[in-house]
């Protein structure tokens, strides 16, 4: 019983020396959406960077001799597209080394992982500690290789008086193994080194005490946090070598996990307790209001649950009696559940950008599937060119009825470039967002999105009603005409409407007149008939816009689902 009470006693008497973070570079220089250095830069399919940090700078920043357990970059603006096979390697070179060619023989310390950066410091927990001897310069290499391009995440950087960064970038496979050099820079992304110092802030699982939610695992730098949509199923997994010995789980129904330096504590045996033992909502899964450790652990098992509509987060951590441990107890990692009611997705805005959104997954947390022409789709692909596709993540900038027949699509399709700013003098940047409005309705908005290389912009939205399978295109009065003034490029074709795509075999009955003054409704002759209006840049005069929008009468088109097709009405 004395050892059991340590969990409560340590709340007031135990302390922990946290990991030490060292910042190298405090400059405010930044790369652009298509400029480098950019370790998280997808303007090209792949990018390889090497960065050197002299020992003199590390020492001046207060970095101690010891193990590096994490390395991070400071992101000012995230791009949000997964970097495929992102890796990091590190190595030591003699002090005063000059970085002119790629340094060979570095040690892999992270990845490969499909990594999505977020705004702020992105700390990569190393697979194994990297030892710094206090005298050598440190070289860091990052690399990834996608199969398409979008744009670069913006990273805060600092100027240097020497070549501090090397780059190779290419729209091809094999970037990470290529020894070619694209550019070198006297500028380096700001870095954060996390040094191992004392016991960890976050407890990790052991054979005697393993507990997780859906397989999410903690590291010494980061807690195990699992975001889940409200109502979605989950499972709490238990595993331990302590079969037959008592165990229990502390649960805080309204509260996050806490680091040992911010409300948690370290036991005398060096374990981190990361549930908030002082939380009013603390209870024990087996013991109720108090830890009694009377329930024997039966065997490894999973406890299924449905994600409750909690306002913020719930947290839990398990403990087993372990006579071989100095504490007499083995403590598992903590597990945190973040219940997501329904959120939004900020889509990529580079030229020809595509953002894939899974309906039933976070952050959107909409219903699991949408029936389009009677076919259920669990995701959509949001195109920067003003439309969505349900069937495949690719697009053309040139809108034609023939191509639309091969797309399961809806929207106002034309050549847009939402991120275009014309060097700061242009109309952009525009935004493309997906929002869960609740009640089974998802909305996609293109706001202030310029036509390619013109000052005119497009603003409109699409709503998907998951209860009725209905689709609404509205705000069409926010679509300006394309003046076709971009040098020799001229205006581009535009297509407004809907197509069932190749699965059902879309057919082209000819154009539809969506002008409310011309009747304002219609029913297709065949269930697979497309319903569209088209501005053909090859045959129709400027200014460029589909005819019904040119009248000024049309603002909204409602497509009503019926018998695996759609009828429409406009106003």
Coordinates of C-alpha atoms in Angstrom, one line a residue:
X1 CA 0.0 0.0 0.0
X2 CA 2.9 2.4 0.7
X3 CA 4.1 2.1 -2.9
X4 CA 0.6 2.6 -4.2
X5 CA 0.4 5.9 -2.3
X6 CA 3.5 7.2 -4.2
X7 CA 1.2 8.1 -7.1
X8 CA -0.5 10.7 -4.9
X9 CA 2.5 11.7 -2.7
X10 CA 4.7 12.5 -5.7
X11 CA 2.3 15.1 -6.9
X12 CA 3.8 17.4 -4.3
X13 CA 7.3 16.2 -3.8
X14 CA 8.7 15.0 -7.1
X15 CA 10.3 17.1 -9.8
X16 CA 11.9 16.6 -13.3
X17 CA 14.6 18.3 -15.2
X18 CA 12.9 18.8 -18.7
X19 CA 14.6 18.3 -22.1
X20 CA 16.6 21.4 -23.1
X21 CA 15.8 23.2 -26.4
X22 CA 18.5 25.2 -28.3
X23 CA 17.4 27.7 -31.0
X24 CA 19.9 28.3 -33.8
X25 CA 18.9 31.3 -35.8
X26 CA 16.4 34.0 -34.9
X27 CA 16.2 35.8 -38.3
X28 CA 12.9 36.8 -40.0
X29 CA 13.9 36.0 -43.5
X30 CA 11.5 33.6 -45.3
X31 CA 11.3 31.6 -48.4
X32 CA 8.4 32.1 -50.8
X33 CA 5.9 29.7 -52.1
X34 CA 8.3 28.9 -55.0
X35 CA 11.7 29.9 -53.6
X36 CA 14.3 28.1 -51.5
X37 CA 15.8 27.0 -49.1
X38 CA 12.6 25.1 -48.1
X39 CA 13.0 21.8 -46.4
X40 CA 9.2 21.5 -46.6
X41 CA 9.1 22.8 -50.1
X42 CA 6.9 21.0 -52.7
X43 CA 7.2 23.5 -55.6
X44 CA 9.2 20.8 -57.2
X45 CA 8.3 17.1 -56.7
X46 CA 11.3 16.5 -54.5
X47 CA 13.9 18.5 -52.6
X48 CA 17.2 17.6 -50.9
X49 CA 18.8 20.0 -48.5
X50 CA 22.0 19.9 -46.5
X51 CA 22.6 22.5 -43.8
X52 CA 25.8 23.1 -41.7
X53 CA 25.8 24.6 -38.2
X54 CA 29.3 25.5 -36.9
X55 CA 30.2 24.3 -33.4
X56 CA 30.9 28.0 -32.5
X57 CA 27.3 28.8 -33.1
X58 CA 26.1 25.8 -31.1
X59 CA 28.3 26.7 -28.2
X60 CA 27.3 30.4 -28.3
X61 CA 23.6 29.3 -28.1
X62 CA 24.3 27.3 -24.9
X63 CA 24.1 23.8 -26.4
X64 CA 25.7 21.3 -24.1
X65 CA 27.7 18.3 -25.0
X66 CA 25.3 15.3 -25.2
X67 CA 22.5 13.6 -27.1
X68 CA 20.3 15.4 -29.6
X69 CA 16.8 13.7 -29.5
X70 CA 14.9 16.1 -31.7
X71 CA 15.4 18.6 -34.5
X72 CA 12.8 21.1 -35.7
X73 CA 12.1 23.9 -38.2
X74 CA 10.0 27.0 -37.6
X75 CA 7.1 27.1 -40.1
X76 CA 5.5 30.5 -40.7
X77 CA 2.9 29.3 -43.2
X78 CA 2.1 25.6 -43.8
X79 CA 1.3 24.1 -47.2
X80 CA -0.4 21.1 -45.8
X81 CA 0.5 18.5 -48.4
X82 CA 2.1 15.3 -47.3
X83 CA 5.8 15.1 -48.1
X84 CA 6.4 11.5 -49.2
X85 CA 9.2 9.6 -47.6
X86 CA 10.5 12.6 -45.6
X87 CA 13.9 11.8 -44.1
X88 CA 16.5 13.4 -41.9
X89 CA 20.2 12.5 -41.5
X90 CA 22.9 14.0 -39.4
X91 CA 26.7 13.9 -39.2
X92 CA 29.7 15.6 -37.6
X93 CA 32.5 17.3 -39.6
X94 CA 35.7 19.0 -38.4
X95 CA 35.2 22.5 -37.0
X96 CA 35.5 25.2 -39.6
X97 CA 34.4 23.0 -42.5
X98 CA 33.2 24.6 -45.7
X99 CA 30.0 23.3 -47.3
X100 CA 30.6 23.2 -51.1
X101 CA 29.5 19.7 -52.0
X102 CA 27.3 17.1 -50.5
X103 CA 28.7 15.6 -47.3
X104 CA 28.6 11.8 -47.6
X105 CA 28.1 9.1 -44.9
X106 CA 25.5 10.9 -42.7
X107 CA 23.5 8.8 -40.2
X108 CA 19.8 8.4 -40.8
X109 CA 18.0 9.7 -37.7
X110 CA 14.3 10.2 -38.9
X111 CA 12.0 8.6 -41.3
X112 CA 11.1 7.9 -44.0
X113 CA 7.7 9.3 -43.0
X114 CA 4.9 10.9 -45.0
X115 CA 5.1 14.2 -43.1
X116 CA 2.6 17.1 -43.1
X117 CA 4.1 20.2 -41.6
X118 CA 2.1 22.6 -39.3
X119 CA 2.5 26.2 -38.5
X120 CA 5.0 26.8 -35.7
X121 CA 7.9 24.7 -34.6
X122 CA 7.9 21.2 -36.2
X123 CA 10.0 19.0 -34.0
X124 CA 11.1 15.7 -35.5
X125 CA 11.7 13.1 -32.7
X126 CA 14.9 11.2 -33.7
X127 CA 14.7 7.4 -33.9
X128 CA 17.8 7.2 -31.8
X129 CA 19.8 10.0 -30.0
X130 CA 22.5 11.7 -32.0
X131 CA 25.6 12.5 -30.0
X132 CA 27.3 15.9 -30.3
X133 CA 30.9 16.1 -29.0
X134 CA 30.9 19.8 -28.3
X135 CA 33.7 20.6 -30.9
X136 CA 32.5 19.3 -34.3
X137 CA 30.3 21.2 -36.8
X138 CA 26.9 19.5 -37.3
X139 CA 25.5 18.7 -40.8
X140 CA 21.8 18.1 -41.2
X141 CA 20.2 16.7 -44.4
X142 CA 16.5 16.5 -45.3
X143 CA 14.9 15.0 -48.3
X144 CA 11.5 13.9 -49.7
X145 CA 10.2 12.9 -53.1
X146 CA 6.5 13.4 -54.2
X147 CA 5.1 12.5 -57.6
X148 CA 3.6 15.9 -58.1
X149 CA 4.1 19.6 -57.1
X150 CA 2.1 22.1 -55.1
X151 CA 3.9 24.9 -53.3
X152 CA 6.5 25.5 -50.6
X153 CA 5.7 25.9 -46.9
X154 CA 7.1 29.1 -45.6
X155 CA 10.0 28.7 -43.1
X156 CA 11.6 31.3 -40.9
X157 CA 15.4 31.6 -41.8
X158 CA 18.5 33.5 -40.9
X159 CA 21.3 34.9 -43.1
X160 CA 24.8 33.6 -42.6
X161 CA 28.2 34.9 -43.8
X162 CA 29.2 31.6 -45.3
X163 CA 27.5 28.9 -47.4
X164 CA 25.2 27.2 -45.0
X165 CA 22.7 25.4 -47.2
X166 CA 22.9 23.2 -50.3
X167 CA 19.9 22.3 -52.5
X168 CA 18.9 19.9 -55.2
X169 CA 15.4 20.0 -56.5
X170 CA 13.7 18.3 -59.4
X171 CA 10.4 17.2 -60.9
X172 CA 11.4 13.5 -61.0
X173 CA 11.9 10.4 -59.0
X174 CA 15.3 9.7 -57.4
X175 CA 15.9 13.1 -55.9
X176 CA 17.2 11.8 -52.6
X177 CA 19.9 9.7 -54.2
X178 CA 21.0 12.4 -56.7
X179 CA 24.4 14.1 -56.1
X180 CA 23.6 17.0 -58.5
X181 CA 23.5 20.5 -57.0
X182 CA 20.8 23.1 -57.9
X183 CA 21.9 26.0 -55.7
X184 CA 23.8 27.0 -52.5
X185 CA 22.8 29.7 -50.1
X186 CA 24.2 32.0 -47.4
X187 CA 20.9 31.5 -45.6
X188 CA 19.7 28.7 -43.4
X189 CA 16.3 27.7 -41.9
X190 CA 16.1 28.5 -38.2
X191 CA 16.7 25.3 -36.2
X192 CA 15.7 23.9 -32.9
X193 CA 17.8 21.2 -31.3
X194 CA 16.2 19.2 -28.4
X195 CA 18.9 17.8 -26.0
X196 CA 18.4 14.9 -23.7
X197 CA 18.6 16.1 -20.2
X198 CA 17.3 14.1 -17.2
X199 CA 14.1 12.0 -17.4
X200 CA 11.5 12.5 -20.2
X201 CA 8.6 14.8 -20.0
X202 CA 6.3 12.1 -21.4
X203 CA 6.1 8.5 -20.2
X204 CA 6.5 5.7 -22.9
X205 CA 5.1 2.2 -22.9
X206 CA 7.1 -0.8 -21.6
X207 CA 6.5 -4.6 -21.8
X208 CA 5.1 -4.4 -18.2
X209 CA 2.8 -1.5 -19.0
X210 CA 1.5 -0.9 -22.5
X211 CA -1.6 1.2 -23.1
X212 CA -2.7 3.1 -26.2
X213 CA -5.7 4.5 -28.1
X214 CA -5.9 3.2 -31.7
X215 CA -2.1 2.4 -31.7
X216 CA -1.0 6.1 -31.1
X217 CA 2.3 6.1 -29.3
X218 CA 4.1 8.7 -27.2
X219 CA 7.7 9.8 -27.6
X220 CA 10.0 11.4 -25.1
X221 CA 9.2 14.7 -26.8
X222 CA 5.5 14.4 -27.6
X223 CA 2.4 12.9 -25.9
X224 CA 0.2 10.3 -27.6
X225 CA -2.7 12.4 -28.8
X226 CA -5.4 10.9 -31.1
X227 CA -7.9 13.3 -32.8
X228 CA -11.2 11.5 -33.6
X229 CA -14.5 12.5 -35.0
X230 CA -17.4 12.5 -32.6
X231 CA -19.3 9.2 -33.0
X232 CA -16.4 7.4 -34.6
X233 CA -15.3 4.1 -33.1
X234 CA -12.0 3.7 -31.2
X235 CA -10.3 1.1 -29.2
X236 CA -8.2 1.2 -26.0
X237 CA -5.5 -1.4 -26.2
X238 CA -4.0 -3.1 -23.1
X239 CA -0.8 -5.2 -23.0
X240 CA 1.4 -6.3 -20.1
X241 CA 3.6 -9.1 -18.8
X242 CA 1.9 -8.7 -15.4
X243 CA -1.0 -11.1 -16.0
X244 CA -2.8 -11.9 -12.8
X245 CA -1.5 -8.8 -10.9
X246 CA -3.8 -5.8 -10.1
X247 CA -4.1 -2.9 -12.6
X248 CA -6.2 0.1 -13.2
X249 CA -6.6 3.1 -15.5
X250 CA -6.9 6.8 -14.4
X251 CA -9.3 8.7 -16.6
X252 CA -9.8 12.4 -16.8
X253 CA -13.0 13.0 -18.9
X254 CA -12.3 16.7 -19.4
X255 CA -8.7 17.5 -19.5
X256 CA -5.5 17.0 -21.5
X257 CA -2.4 15.1 -20.6
X258 CA 0.2 17.2 -18.7
X259 CA 4.0 17.2 -19.1
X260 CA 6.0 16.5 -15.9
X261 CA 7.1 20.1 -15.9
X262 CA 3.6 21.4 -16.3
X263 CA 1.4 19.6 -13.8
X264 CA 2.5 16.0 -14.1
X265 CA 5.3 14.5 -12.0
X266 CA 8.1 12.0 -11.9
X267 CA 8.0 9.0 -9.6
X268 CA 11.1 8.1 -7.5
X269 CA 11.7 5.3 -9.9
X270 CA 11.9 7.7 -12.9
X271 CA 8.4 7.2 -14.4
X272 CA 6.4 10.1 -15.8
X273 CA 2.8 10.5 -14.6
X274 CA 1.0 12.5 -17.3
X275 CA -2.6 12.4 -16.2
X276 CA -3.6 15.4 -14.1
X277 CA -4.0 13.8 -10.7
X278 CA -5.6 17.0 -9.3
X279 CA -8.3 17.1 -12.0
X280 CA -11.9 17.3 -10.6
X281 CA -13.1 14.7 -13.1
X282 CA -10.4 12.2 -12.3
X283 CA -11.7 8.6 -11.8
X284 CA -10.4 5.1 -12.0
X285 CA -11.8 2.7 -14.5
X286 CA -11.8 -0.3 -12.1
X287 CA -11.6 1.4 -8.7
X288 CA -14.0 4.3 -9.2
X289 CA -13.2 7.3 -7.1
X290 CA -9.9 6.0 -5.7
X291 CA -7.0 3.8 -6.8
X292 CA -7.5 0.5 -5.0
X293 CA -5.6 -2.0 -7.3
X294 CA -8.0 -4.9 -6.6
X295 CA -8.7 -6.0 -10.1
X296 CA -6.3 -8.6 -11.6
X297 CA -5.1 -8.1 -15.1
X298 CA -6.7 -10.9 -17.2
X299 CA -4.7 -10.9 -20.5
X300 CA -4.0 -8.5 -23.3
X301 CA -7.2 -7.1 -24.7
X302 CA -8.9 -4.2 -26.5
X303 CA -11.7 -2.0 -25.1
X304 CA -13.9 -0.6 -27.9
X305 CA -15.7 2.7 -27.5
X306 CA -17.6 5.4 -29.5
X307 CA -16.0 8.9 -29.4
X308 CA -18.2 11.0 -27.1
X309 CA -19.2 14.6 -27.8
X310 CA -16.7 16.0 -25.2
X311 CA -16.0 19.7 -25.5
X312 CA -12.2 19.4 -25.7
X313 CA -10.0 16.4 -24.6
X314 CA -10.1 13.3 -22.4
X315 CA -7.0 11.6 -21.1
X316 CA -6.0 8.3 -19.5
X317 CA -3.0 6.4 -18.2
X318 CA -2.7 2.9 -16.9
X319 CA -0.8 1.3 -14.0
X320 CA 0.1 -2.3 -13.1
X321 CA 1.5 -3.7 -9.9
X322 CA 5.1 -4.7 -10.7
X323 CA 7.2 -6.1 -7.8
X324 CA 10.4 -5.8 -9.9
X325 CA 10.2 -2.1 -10.4
X326 CA 11.6 0.4 -7.9
X327 CA 8.2 2.0 -7.6
X328 CA 6.4 -1.3 -7.1
X329 CA 4.3 -0.1 -10.1
X330 CA 4.7 0.0 -13.8
X331 CA 3.2 3.1 -15.5
X332 CA 2.1 3.1 -19.1
X333 CA 2.2 6.1 -21.5
X334 CA -0.8 8.5 -21.3
X335 CA -3.3 8.5 -24.1
X336 CA -5.3 11.6 -25.0
X337 CA -8.5 11.7 -27.1
X338 CA -9.3 15.0 -28.9
X339 CA -13.0 14.8 -30.0
X340 CA -13.5 16.7 -33.2
X341 CA -17.1 18.0 -33.7
X342 CA -16.5 19.1 -37.3
X343 CA -13.9 21.4 -38.7
X344 CA -12.5 22.9 -41.9
X345 CA -9.7 22.2 -44.4
X346 CA -7.6 25.0 -45.9
X347 CA -6.8 23.8 -49.4
X348 CA -3.7 24.3 -51.5
X349 CA -3.8 27.4 -53.7
X350 CA -0.8 26.9 -56.0
X351 CA -1.4 26.7 -59.8
X352 CA -3.2 23.4 -60.6
X353 CA -3.2 22.4 -56.9
X354 CA -5.3 19.5 -55.7
X355 CA -6.4 18.8 -52.1
X356 CA -7.9 15.5 -51.2
X357 CA -10.4 15.6 -48.4
X358 CA -11.8 12.5 -46.6
X359 CA -15.3 13.1 -45.5
X360 CA -15.6 11.1 -42.4
X361 CA -12.1 11.8 -41.0
X362 CA -10.8 14.7 -39.0
X363 CA -10.5 17.6 -39.3
X364 CA -13.7 17.7 -41.5
X365 CA -15.7 15.0 -39.6
X366 CA -18.6 14.9 -42.0
X367 CA -20.7 11.8 -42.7
X368 CA -18.6 9.0 -44.0
X369 CA -19.8 9.0 -47.7
X370 CA -21.7 11.2 -50.2
X371 CA -23.8 9.6 -52.9
X372 CA -23.1 11.2 -56.3
X373 CA -25.3 9.8 -59.0
X374 CA -26.1 6.9 -56.7
X375 CA -22.4 6.0 -56.2
X376 CA -21.0 6.4 -52.7
X377 CA -17.7 8.3 -52.4
X378 CA -15.8 8.6 -49.1
X379 CA -13.6 11.5 -50.3
X380 CA -13.4 14.4 -52.8
X381 CA -10.6 16.1 -54.6
X382 CA -10.8 19.9 -54.4
X383 CA -9.3 21.5 -57.5
X384 CA -7.8 25.0 -57.4
X385 CA -9.4 25.4 -60.9
X386 CA -12.9 25.9 -59.3
X387 CA -14.4 22.4 -59.2
X388 CA -14.4 19.1 -57.2
X389 CA -13.9 15.6 -58.4
X390 CA -15.2 12.5 -56.6
X391 CA -13.4 9.9 -58.7
X392 CA -9.7 10.8 -59.2
X393 CA -7.1 13.4 -58.0
X394 CA -6.1 15.0 -61.3
X395 CA -7.3 18.0 -63.4
X396 CA -6.7 19.9 -66.5
X397 CA -6.6 23.7 -66.7
X398 CA -8.5 23.5 -70.0
X399 CA -12.2 23.1 -69.5
X400 CA -14.0 21.2 -72.3
X401 CA -17.2 19.1 -72.3
X402 CA -15.2 16.1 -73.6
X403 CA -12.9 16.2 -70.6
X404 CA -15.8 16.8 -68.2
X405 CA -17.4 13.6 -69.4
X406 CA -14.4 11.8 -68.0
X407 CA -14.6 13.5 -64.6
X408 CA -17.2 12.9 -61.8
X409 CA -17.3 16.6 -61.1
X410 CA -19.3 19.7 -60.2
X411 CA -18.4 23.3 -60.1
X412 CA -17.2 26.3 -62.2
X413 CA -14.2 24.9 -64.0
X414 CA -11.8 27.3 -65.6
X415 CA -8.0 28.2 -65.3
X416 CA -7.7 29.7 -61.9
X417 CA -4.5 30.5 -59.9
X418 CA -5.8 31.3 -56.3
X419 CA -2.3 32.0 -55.0
X420 CA -1.2 34.4 -57.7
X421 CA -0.3 37.8 -56.2
X422 CA 1.6 39.4 -59.2
X423 CA 4.5 40.2 -56.9
X424 CA 2.3 41.8 -54.3
X425 CA 0.4 44.0 -56.8
X426 CA -2.1 41.4 -57.9
X427 CA -5.6 40.5 -56.7
X428 CA -4.6 37.4 -54.7
X429 CA -4.0 35.5 -52.7
X430 CA -7.4 33.9 -52.9
X431 CA -8.5 31.1 -50.6
X432 CA -10.1 27.7 -51.1
X433 CA -11.6 26.1 -48.0
X434 CA -13.8 23.1 -47.1
X435 CA -16.1 23.5 -44.0
X436 CA -18.4 21.2 -42.1
X437 CA -21.5 23.3 -41.5
X438 CA -23.2 20.7 -39.4
X439 CA -26.4 19.0 -40.1
X440 CA -24.8 16.8 -42.8
X441 CA -23.8 19.8 -45.0
X442 CA -20.3 20.4 -46.3
X443 CA -19.4 23.6 -48.1
X444 CA -16.5 24.3 -50.5
X445 CA -15.6 28.0 -51.1
X446 CA -13.4 29.7 -53.6
X447 CA -12.9 33.3 -52.5
X448 CA -11.1 36.0 -54.4
X449 CA -9.4 33.5 -56.7
X450 CA -7.8 35.2 -59.7
X451 CA -8.1 33.8 -63.2
X452 CA -4.6 32.8 -64.4
X453 CA -2.5 35.9 -64.9
X454 CA -5.4 38.4 -64.8
X455 CA -6.7 40.9 -62.2
X456 CA -10.2 39.5 -62.3
X457 CA -11.3 37.1 -59.6
X458 CA -13.8 34.3 -58.9
X459 CA -15.8 33.9 -55.7
X460 CA -18.5 31.2 -55.3
X461 CA -19.3 28.0 -53.3
X462 CA -20.6 24.5 -53.5
X463 CA -22.7 22.8 -50.8
X464 CA -23.1 19.0 -50.5
X465 CA -26.1 17.8 -48.5
X466 CA -25.4 14.3 -47.3
X467 CA -29.0 13.7 -46.1
X468 CA -30.5 14.3 -49.5
X469 CA -27.5 13.9 -51.8
X470 CA -28.4 17.3 -53.2
X471 CA -25.8 19.8 -54.5
X472 CA -26.0 23.6 -54.6
X473 CA -23.7 25.9 -56.4
X474 CA -24.3 29.5 -55.1
X475 CA -22.7 32.9 -54.9
X476 CA -22.3 32.8 -58.7
X477 CA -22.8 36.5 -58.9
X478 CA -19.3 36.7 -57.4
X479 CA -17.7 35.3 -60.6
X480 CA -16.2 38.2 -62.6
X481 CA -15.7 38.0 -66.3
X482 CA -12.2 37.0 -67.5
X483 CA -10.9 40.0 -69.5
X484 CA -8.4 37.9 -71.4
X485 CA -5.7 40.6 -71.0
X486 CA -2.8 38.4 -70.0
X487 CA -0.4 39.1 -72.8
X488 CA -0.6 36.6 -75.6
X489 CA -2.3 34.0 -73.3
X490 CA -5.9 35.4 -73.8
X491 CA -8.9 34.1 -71.9
X492 CA -9.6 30.5 -71.0
X493 CA -12.6 28.3 -71.5
X494 CA -15.0 27.9 -68.6
X495 CA -17.6 25.1 -67.8
X496 CA -20.3 25.4 -65.2
X497 CA -22.2 22.3 -64.2
X498 CA -22.2 18.7 -63.3
X499 CA -21.0 15.3 -64.8
X500 CA -21.4 11.8 -63.5
X501 CA -18.0 10.8 -65.0
X502 CA -16.7 7.6 -66.4
X503 CA -18.2 5.1 -63.8
X504 CA -21.7 5.5 -65.2
X505 CA -20.5 6.7 -68.6
X506 CA -21.4 10.4 -68.8
X507 CA -23.1 11.4 -72.0
X508 CA -23.2 14.9 -73.7
X509 CA -26.6 16.1 -74.7
X510 CA -25.3 19.6 -75.5
X511 CA -25.2 22.6 -73.4
X512 CA -27.8 23.6 -70.7
X513 CA -29.2 27.1 -70.3
X514 CA -29.1 27.8 -66.5
X515 CA -30.5 31.3 -66.9
X516 CA -33.6 31.6 -64.6
X517 CA -35.2 33.9 -67.1
X518 CA -35.1 31.0 -69.6
X519 CA -37.2 28.7 -67.5
X520 CA -34.9 28.1 -64.5
X521 CA -35.3 24.3 -64.2
X522 CA -34.7 21.1 -66.1
X523 CA -34.6 17.3 -66.1
X524 CA -32.1 15.3 -68.1
X525 CA -33.4 13.1 -70.9
X526 CA -31.0 10.3 -69.9
X527 CA -29.7 9.6 -66.3
X528 CA -26.1 9.9 -67.5
X529 CA -26.6 13.2 -69.3
X530 CA -24.2 16.0 -68.2
X531 CA -25.8 19.4 -67.3
X532 CA -23.4 22.2 -68.2
X533 CA -22.9 25.6 -69.8
X534 CA -19.6 26.2 -71.6
X535 CA -17.7 29.3 -72.7
X536 CA -15.5 28.2 -75.6
X537 CA -12.5 30.5 -75.9
X538 CA -12.0 29.3 -79.5
X539 CA -15.3 30.4 -80.8
X540 CA -16.9 32.9 -78.4
X541 CA -15.9 36.6 -78.0
X542 CA -14.5 38.3 -75.0
X543 CA -15.2 39.0 -72.1
X544 CA -15.0 35.3 -71.1
X545 CA -17.8 33.9 -69.0
X546 CA -20.6 31.3 -69.5
X547 CA -23.7 32.9 -71.1
X548 CA -26.1 32.6 -68.1
X549 CA -23.6 34.4 -65.8
X550 CA -23.2 37.2 -68.3
X551 CA -26.9 38.0 -68.0
X552 CA -26.6 38.9 -64.3
X553 CA -29.7 36.8 -63.6
X554 CA -28.0 33.7 -62.2
X555 CA -26.8 33.3 -58.6
X556 CA -27.7 29.8 -57.5
X557 CA -28.2 26.3 -59.1
X558 CA -29.7 23.5 -57.1
X559 CA -29.1 19.9 -58.3
X560 CA -31.7 17.6 -56.7
X561 CA -31.0 13.9 -56.5
X562 CA -33.6 11.5 -57.9
X563 CA -33.2 8.0 -59.2
X564 CA -29.4 8.0 -59.5
X565 CA -29.4 11.3 -61.5
X566 CA -30.2 15.0 -60.8
X567 CA -32.8 17.5 -61.9
X568 CA -31.9 21.2 -61.5
X569 CA -33.5 24.5 -60.7
X570 CA -31.9 28.0 -60.7
X571 CA -32.5 31.5 -59.5

